[in-house]
Amino acid sequence: MIDTSSIGASDISKKAMPIEFLDFNVYGLSRKDLEARLSENSISAVHAKSVFRSLYKDLAPASDASHHFPRQVEAYLNTLDLSIPLSIVSEQRSSYDRSIKFAVKLHDDQKVEMVLMPESKRITLCISSQVGCAQGCTFCHTGRMGLLRNLKPSEIIGQVYLANLWIKSNPDWLAQCKLAPNLRITNIVFMGMGEPLDNVESVSKALDILTDPFGLYLAKRKISVSTAGHIDGLDALLENHPDVMLAISVHSATDSERSKIMPINRRFPLDTLIQKLRNLPLQQKNGLLLQYTLIQGVNDSDDHALKLVNLVKGMNVKINIIPLNPVGPSRLKGPTTERLGSFRKVIHDSGIRALVRYSKAQDIAGACGQLVNP
Ligand code: SAH
Ligand code: SF4
């Protein structure tokens, strides 16, 4: 998530702008889209593969002269917008863990953030799916912005593209992180700004491109979509991508308390959400990740932990406990170390896997719930 702390409430429009789904940028086209467009123009669809390979494998930007496409293909491509539809405007490096938070500017001067997180042998990129978010969770900075607009597929892919170009031109960072010189992004998490399933068409299209064998070719199990529990969006996502990894934000095991901190619970209540999760296809529901942000005095008692255990009884889930990251002027606090330990123990003792996720990039406000329009 991205840090909204620098934004005053008056700067923030609570009103959603109209969503423009049509994407004329080349980075917003799946290979199938490109094949169809080439065919419509009487060009062999087979060229879509080499266009994809050149863009995504060789990382040669579409506007580069280095491509050697047949003339007809080049002429068609020139009818599209070939620019990378966003640009990095600032980067902040964490002194704790070498994570980097980037502020990224879109064509209309809106900004989102993305966070690059090195781990042993892998590089995870946390990306945004919306400018702001309509869901208004009380503990989340992005939620305080309201929704400004959805990102288009090209703007989602553009984040990954830009991050890969940045890695390619910063071999020192790879060396400092003790990562192989040719390593590029290996994992993606949709845990930046926005509720991905409120923008499911763009996210689905981006997944097509991210997983394409001629494109970025990321395995679906290396891509996690985190949702506050948008059931309609979940149905739409799974129709196209039944095998993408899911992370479900639960944060409370009772409807009344959950609704107070996550307004989405009034639309998609907990029992409907859990029922949905229990009925997921086998490959999805095995090892499903549930996220629980722990907030002092709000949802962190042993009784809360027992209720959570009860809620998920019989499910094969992993629980990721995220101590609340401070969010600007909010009075909400993270749990004490003792409370965190005790909460985890109750879950663990019931036989459910419980991991504490200490957010990366906390010193640069790039941790969960801290991302905002910079
Ligand atoms: N909108 C999606 C994805 C982005 S948020 C969702 O809500 O799942 C990614 C994760 O960060 C979610 O689990 C979210 O609840 C959590 N989060 C939000 N604000 C936080 C904060 N201040 N501290 C810790 N976790 C937070
Ligand atoms: Fe939106 Fe997720 Fe933040 Fe809730 S936690 S406001 S759904 S980004």
XYZ file of C-alpha atoms and ligand atoms in Angstrom:
408
model
C 0.000 0.000 0.000
C 1.010 3.584 -0.612
C 1.535 6.559 1.746
C -1.183 9.200 1.616
C 0.124 11.080 4.624
C 1.352 14.086 2.683
C -2.067 14.844 1.243
C -4.406 17.221 2.974
C -8.054 16.204 3.212
C -9.041 19.226 1.134
C -6.868 18.069 -1.778
C -8.804 14.909 -2.017
C -11.858 14.418 -4.157
C -14.224 11.858 -2.716
C -16.005 11.691 -6.060
C -14.991 8.988 -8.495
C -14.091 10.211 -11.964
C -15.599 8.434 -14.956
C -13.780 5.242 -15.761
C -12.206 5.099 -19.166
C -11.616 1.507 -20.061
C -10.636 1.848 -23.709
C -6.909 1.527 -23.910
C -5.166 2.552 -27.123
C -1.733 2.047 -25.689
C 0.259 -0.915 -26.970
C 1.034 -2.001 -23.382
C -2.682 -2.462 -22.747
C -3.118 -5.141 -25.417
C -3.018 -8.839 -24.654
C -1.404 -11.023 -27.317
C -4.888 -12.198 -28.339
C -6.013 -8.568 -28.758
C -2.979 -7.855 -30.883
C -3.518 -10.975 -32.993
C -7.124 -9.947 -33.613
C -6.112 -6.398 -34.556
C -3.381 -7.595 -36.914
C -5.819 -9.999 -38.594
C -8.402 -7.236 -39.004
C -5.693 -5.335 -40.856
C -4.892 -8.334 -43.075
C -1.566 -8.932 -41.351
C -0.608 -12.403 -40.198
C -1.461 -12.823 -36.506
C 1.760 -14.722 -36.024
C 3.647 -11.405 -35.761
C 1.980 -10.733 -32.397
C 4.432 -13.192 -30.876
C 7.506 -11.350 -32.078
C 6.054 -8.003 -31.026
C 5.451 -9.390 -27.541
C 8.871 -10.993 -27.365
C 10.573 -7.807 -28.419
C 8.634 -5.621 -25.978
C 8.623 -7.788 -22.921
C 11.512 -10.221 -23.176
C 14.060 -7.882 -24.690
C 12.605 -4.897 -22.809
C 13.010 -2.738 -25.896
C 10.435 0.043 -25.503
C 7.807 -0.012 -28.262
C 8.863 3.389 -29.584
C 12.510 2.240 -30.004
C 13.959 2.065 -33.473
C 15.732 -1.174 -32.530
C 12.759 -3.377 -33.468
C 12.876 -5.010 -36.850
C 9.253 -5.751 -37.618
C 7.929 -6.220 -41.151
C 6.816 -2.916 -42.644
C 3.085 -3.692 -42.417
C 3.401 -4.589 -38.730
C 5.342 -1.434 -38.032
C 2.763 0.635 -39.884
C -0.012 -0.896 -37.789
C 1.880 -0.400 -34.527
C 2.345 3.249 -35.409
C -1.426 3.701 -35.259
C -1.247 2.905 -31.526
C 0.126 4.902 -28.652
C 3.605 3.420 -28.203
C 4.707 5.425 -25.195
C 5.213 3.882 -21.771
C 2.141 5.494 -20.236
C 3.739 6.544 -16.961
C 7.055 7.730 -15.627
C 8.990 7.526 -12.392
C 9.106 10.930 -10.712
C 10.840 10.022 -7.479
C 12.364 7.118 -5.643
C 12.949 6.581 -1.954
C 15.245 3.863 -0.739
C 14.630 2.085 2.545
C 17.686 1.892 4.748
C 16.246 -1.184 6.480
C 15.773 -3.633 3.674
C 16.756 -2.049 0.319
C 13.122 -1.757 -0.731
C 12.418 1.181 -3.002
C 9.223 3.158 -3.198
C 8.628 4.887 -6.520
C 6.197 7.696 -7.174
C 4.885 7.251 -10.696
C 3.165 9.948 -12.755
C 0.309 9.138 -15.143
C -0.594 11.022 -18.345
C -3.100 13.217 -16.487
C -0.581 14.096 -13.759
C -2.249 11.813 -11.229
C 0.257 9.786 -9.276
C 0.408 6.313 -7.846
C 3.123 4.477 -5.990
C 4.777 1.122 -6.432
C 7.250 -0.628 -4.151
C 10.131 -2.858 -5.207
C 11.076 -5.431 -2.591
C 14.202 -7.580 -2.938
C 14.244 -10.957 -1.235
C 16.613 -13.874 -1.504
C 16.538 -14.956 -5.154
C 13.425 -12.993 -5.964
C 12.159 -9.490 -6.560
C 8.587 -8.658 -5.684
C 6.847 -5.586 -7.037
C 3.832 -4.226 -5.166
C 1.663 -2.405 -7.705
C -1.351 -0.118 -7.669
C -4.610 -0.771 -9.481
C -6.394 2.541 -8.805
C -5.601 6.137 -7.952
C -7.047 6.101 -4.432
C -9.737 3.661 -3.381
C -13.492 3.857 -2.899
C -13.634 1.403 -0.013
C -12.656 3.752 2.800
C -11.209 1.273 5.309
C -10.563 3.323 8.448
C -6.985 2.122 9.001
C -5.759 2.727 5.431
C -4.301 5.920 4.015
C -5.243 5.125 0.447
C -8.830 4.699 1.601
C -8.828 8.256 2.953
C -8.235 9.605 -0.576
C -11.479 8.299 -2.005
C -11.364 6.966 -5.561
C -9.891 9.343 -8.112
C -9.842 6.897 -11.000
C -9.174 3.351 -12.135
C -5.895 2.485 -13.820
C -6.021 1.189 -17.383
C -4.356 -2.132 -18.245
C -1.440 -0.285 -19.853
C -0.922 1.692 -16.648
C -0.781 -1.512 -14.605
C 1.600 -3.218 -17.053
C 3.527 0.057 -17.348
C 4.445 -0.144 -13.638
C 6.000 -3.585 -14.124
C 7.712 -2.459 -17.314
C 9.167 0.649 -15.704
C 10.355 -1.305 -12.684
C 12.087 -3.870 -14.918
C 13.761 -1.086 -16.914
C 14.866 0.516 -13.637
C 16.366 -2.786 -12.418
C 18.119 -3.300 -15.753
C 19.771 0.098 -15.520
C 20.684 -0.254 -11.821
C 22.985 -3.279 -11.623
C 24.497 -1.811 -8.421
C 21.202 -2.274 -6.602
C 21.035 -5.915 -7.719
C 24.599 -6.431 -6.515
C 23.883 -4.780 -3.145
C 20.881 -7.068 -2.762
C 23.101 -10.062 -3.682
C 20.823 -10.886 -6.604
C 21.859 -12.245 -10.003
C 22.732 -9.459 -12.487
C 20.094 -10.544 -14.990
C 17.281 -11.032 -12.470
C 14.080 -9.100 -13.157
C 10.747 -8.984 -11.320
C 9.727 -12.492 -10.267
C 6.608 -11.815 -8.186
C 3.800 -9.298 -8.309
C 1.413 -8.366 -5.523
C -1.656 -6.228 -6.144
C -1.309 -4.672 -2.692
C -0.559 -1.094 -3.658
C -3.137 1.653 -3.979
C -6.680 0.557 -4.713
C -9.052 -2.348 -4.494
C -8.091 -4.485 -7.523
C -11.510 -6.100 -7.774
C -13.173 -2.691 -8.120
C -11.195 -2.515 -11.375
C -11.424 -6.132 -12.344
C -11.514 -5.658 -16.144
C -8.168 -3.863 -16.159
C -6.646 -6.256 -13.635
C -7.770 -9.312 -15.647
C -6.334 -7.887 -18.840
C -3.069 -7.075 -17.052
C -2.924 -10.671 -15.798
C -3.283 -11.898 -19.401
C -0.222 -9.869 -20.352
C 1.833 -10.632 -17.240
C 1.412 -14.388 -17.624
C 1.774 -14.625 -21.417
C 4.615 -16.997 -22.377
C 5.752 -14.480 -24.997
C 5.265 -11.588 -22.581
C 6.516 -11.269 -19.015
C 5.739 -14.963 -18.477
C 5.152 -14.859 -14.738
C 3.577 -17.959 -13.239
C 0.096 -17.300 -11.879
C 1.154 -18.596 -8.493
C 3.701 -15.774 -8.399
C 0.999 -13.142 -8.717
C -1.234 -12.337 -5.745
C -4.385 -10.285 -5.932
C -5.348 -8.854 -2.552
C -8.990 -7.954 -1.973
C -11.035 -6.502 0.850
C -13.641 -9.140 -0.040
C -15.341 -7.892 -3.209
C -17.390 -10.976 -4.039
C -18.732 -9.863 -7.428
C -15.224 -8.900 -8.478
C -13.910 -12.233 -7.256
C -16.392 -14.076 -9.465
C -15.353 -12.009 -12.475
C -11.635 -12.476 -11.780
C -11.856 -16.232 -11.286
C -13.838 -16.663 -14.485
C -10.774 -15.517 -16.461
C -8.002 -16.434 -14.049
C -9.079 -19.357 -11.864
C -5.508 -20.060 -10.793
C -4.211 -16.654 -9.695
C -3.229 -16.455 -6.011
C -5.666 -14.679 -3.731
C -5.063 -12.787 -0.501
C -8.244 -11.932 1.375
C -8.299 -9.076 3.877
C -10.423 -10.237 6.805
C -9.340 -8.070 9.774
C -12.281 -9.047 11.977
C -14.373 -12.146 12.541
C -17.631 -10.416 13.425
C -19.862 -8.486 11.053
C -20.556 -5.593 13.414
C -16.870 -4.925 14.128
C -15.752 -5.555 10.569
C -18.322 -3.124 9.167
C -16.923 -0.411 11.436
C -13.415 -0.671 10.023
C -14.219 -1.992 6.527
C -17.387 -0.450 5.055
C -17.305 -3.039 2.215
C -18.545 -5.539 4.798
C -22.028 -3.981 4.615
C -22.217 -4.882 0.932
C -20.475 -8.249 1.144
C -20.928 -9.544 4.715
C -18.552 -11.954 6.346
C -20.688 -15.104 6.195
C -21.240 -14.645 2.437
C -17.528 -14.028 1.957
C -16.467 -17.073 3.984
C -19.051 -19.237 2.242
C -17.649 -18.083 -1.078
C -14.113 -18.939 0.024
C -15.175 -22.360 1.295
C -16.658 -23.079 -2.152
C -13.660 -21.975 -4.190
C -12.137 -24.506 -6.582
C -9.713 -26.833 -4.821
C -6.510 -25.244 -6.145
C -7.717 -21.884 -4.840
C -8.968 -22.818 -1.422
C -5.951 -24.917 -0.461
C -3.457 -22.708 1.302
C -5.599 -19.606 0.793
C -4.015 -16.529 2.367
C -6.111 -14.538 4.826
C -4.753 -11.185 5.966
C -5.495 -9.752 9.389
C -4.264 -6.246 10.189
C -3.921 -6.064 13.947
C -5.063 -2.789 15.523
C -4.523 -2.062 19.197
C -7.729 -2.216 21.221
C -9.843 -2.799 18.107
C -9.336 -6.388 16.936
C -6.324 -7.706 18.839
C -7.666 -9.586 21.906
C -7.405 -13.328 22.450
C -11.161 -13.427 22.081
C -10.837 -11.874 18.615
C -8.270 -14.545 17.758
C -10.610 -17.317 18.963
C -13.463 -15.896 16.900
C -11.181 -15.884 13.869
C -10.218 -19.503 14.493
C -13.882 -20.379 14.721
C -14.730 -18.503 11.538
C -12.239 -20.437 9.437
C -12.608 -23.815 11.143
C -12.003 -26.669 8.705
C -10.524 -24.435 6.012
C -6.947 -24.972 4.814
C -5.816 -21.359 5.222
C -2.708 -19.422 6.185
C -3.212 -16.335 8.289
C -0.954 -13.389 7.691
C -1.031 -11.096 10.708
C 0.014 -7.543 9.761
C 0.726 -5.239 12.714
C -0.916 -1.916 11.809
C 1.453 0.495 10.114
C 1.035 4.027 11.383
C -1.024 6.156 9.021
C -0.513 9.904 9.415
C -2.827 11.677 11.811
C -4.946 8.603 12.621
C -5.139 7.648 16.301
C -5.068 3.950 15.485
C -2.025 2.089 16.741
C -0.354 -1.226 16.130
C -0.509 -3.940 18.812
C 2.003 -4.240 21.646
C 4.620 -6.943 21.173
C 2.983 -9.049 23.911
C -0.487 -8.751 22.370
C 0.850 -9.639 18.937
C 2.588 -12.723 20.374
C -0.479 -13.815 22.291
C -2.831 -13.297 19.308
C -0.557 -15.341 17.083
C -0.243 -18.094 19.706
C -4.014 -18.562 19.996
C -4.235 -19.089 16.248
C -1.138 -21.233 16.069
C -2.284 -23.439 19.000
C -5.527 -24.146 17.177
C -3.500 -25.769 14.369
C -3.804 -22.938 11.854
C -0.652 -21.542 10.240
C -0.146 -17.958 11.376
C 2.711 -15.776 10.145
C 3.435 -12.249 11.234
C 4.144 -10.051 8.232
C 6.386 -7.183 9.181
C 5.822 -4.772 6.342
C 8.839 -3.809 4.322
C 9.767 -0.239 3.490
C 8.219 1.204 6.659
C 10.822 3.955 6.957
C 9.807 5.296 3.537
C 6.052 4.938 4.116
C 5.866 2.233 1.488
C 4.300 -0.362 3.726
C 0.751 -1.726 3.687
C -1.789 1.033 4.184
C 0.769 3.811 3.839
C 0.566 4.376 0.104
C -0.998 7.559 -1.164
C -1.084 9.983 -4.057
C 2.373 11.457 -3.458
N -7.396 -3.169 -1.436
C -6.790 -4.413 -1.248
C -5.314 -4.405 -1.555
C -4.484 -3.289 -1.052
S -4.250 -3.227 0.657
C -7.081 -4.958 0.135
O -7.602 -4.208 0.954
O -6.832 -6.135 0.360
C -3.065 -4.490 1.038
C -3.174 -4.945 2.488
O -2.747 -3.907 3.378
C -4.608 -5.268 2.901
O -4.659 -6.460 3.663
C -4.955 -4.091 3.770
O -6.006 -4.348 4.653
C -3.652 -3.845 4.469
N -3.554 -2.532 5.108
C -4.178 -1.391 4.766
N -3.820 -0.392 5.594
C -2.953 -0.923 6.483
C -2.204 -0.390 7.578
N -2.293 0.877 7.916
N -1.397 -1.221 8.261
C -1.282 -2.512 7.919
N -1.958 -3.075 6.904
C -2.788 -2.287 6.178
Fe -8.996 0.209 -0.288
Fe -7.629 -1.937 0.490
Fe -7.155 0.477 1.597
Fe -9.430 -0.817 2.114
S -7.352 -1.481 2.650
S -9.243 1.338 1.591
S -9.844 -1.792 0.172
S -6.813 -0.089 -0.518
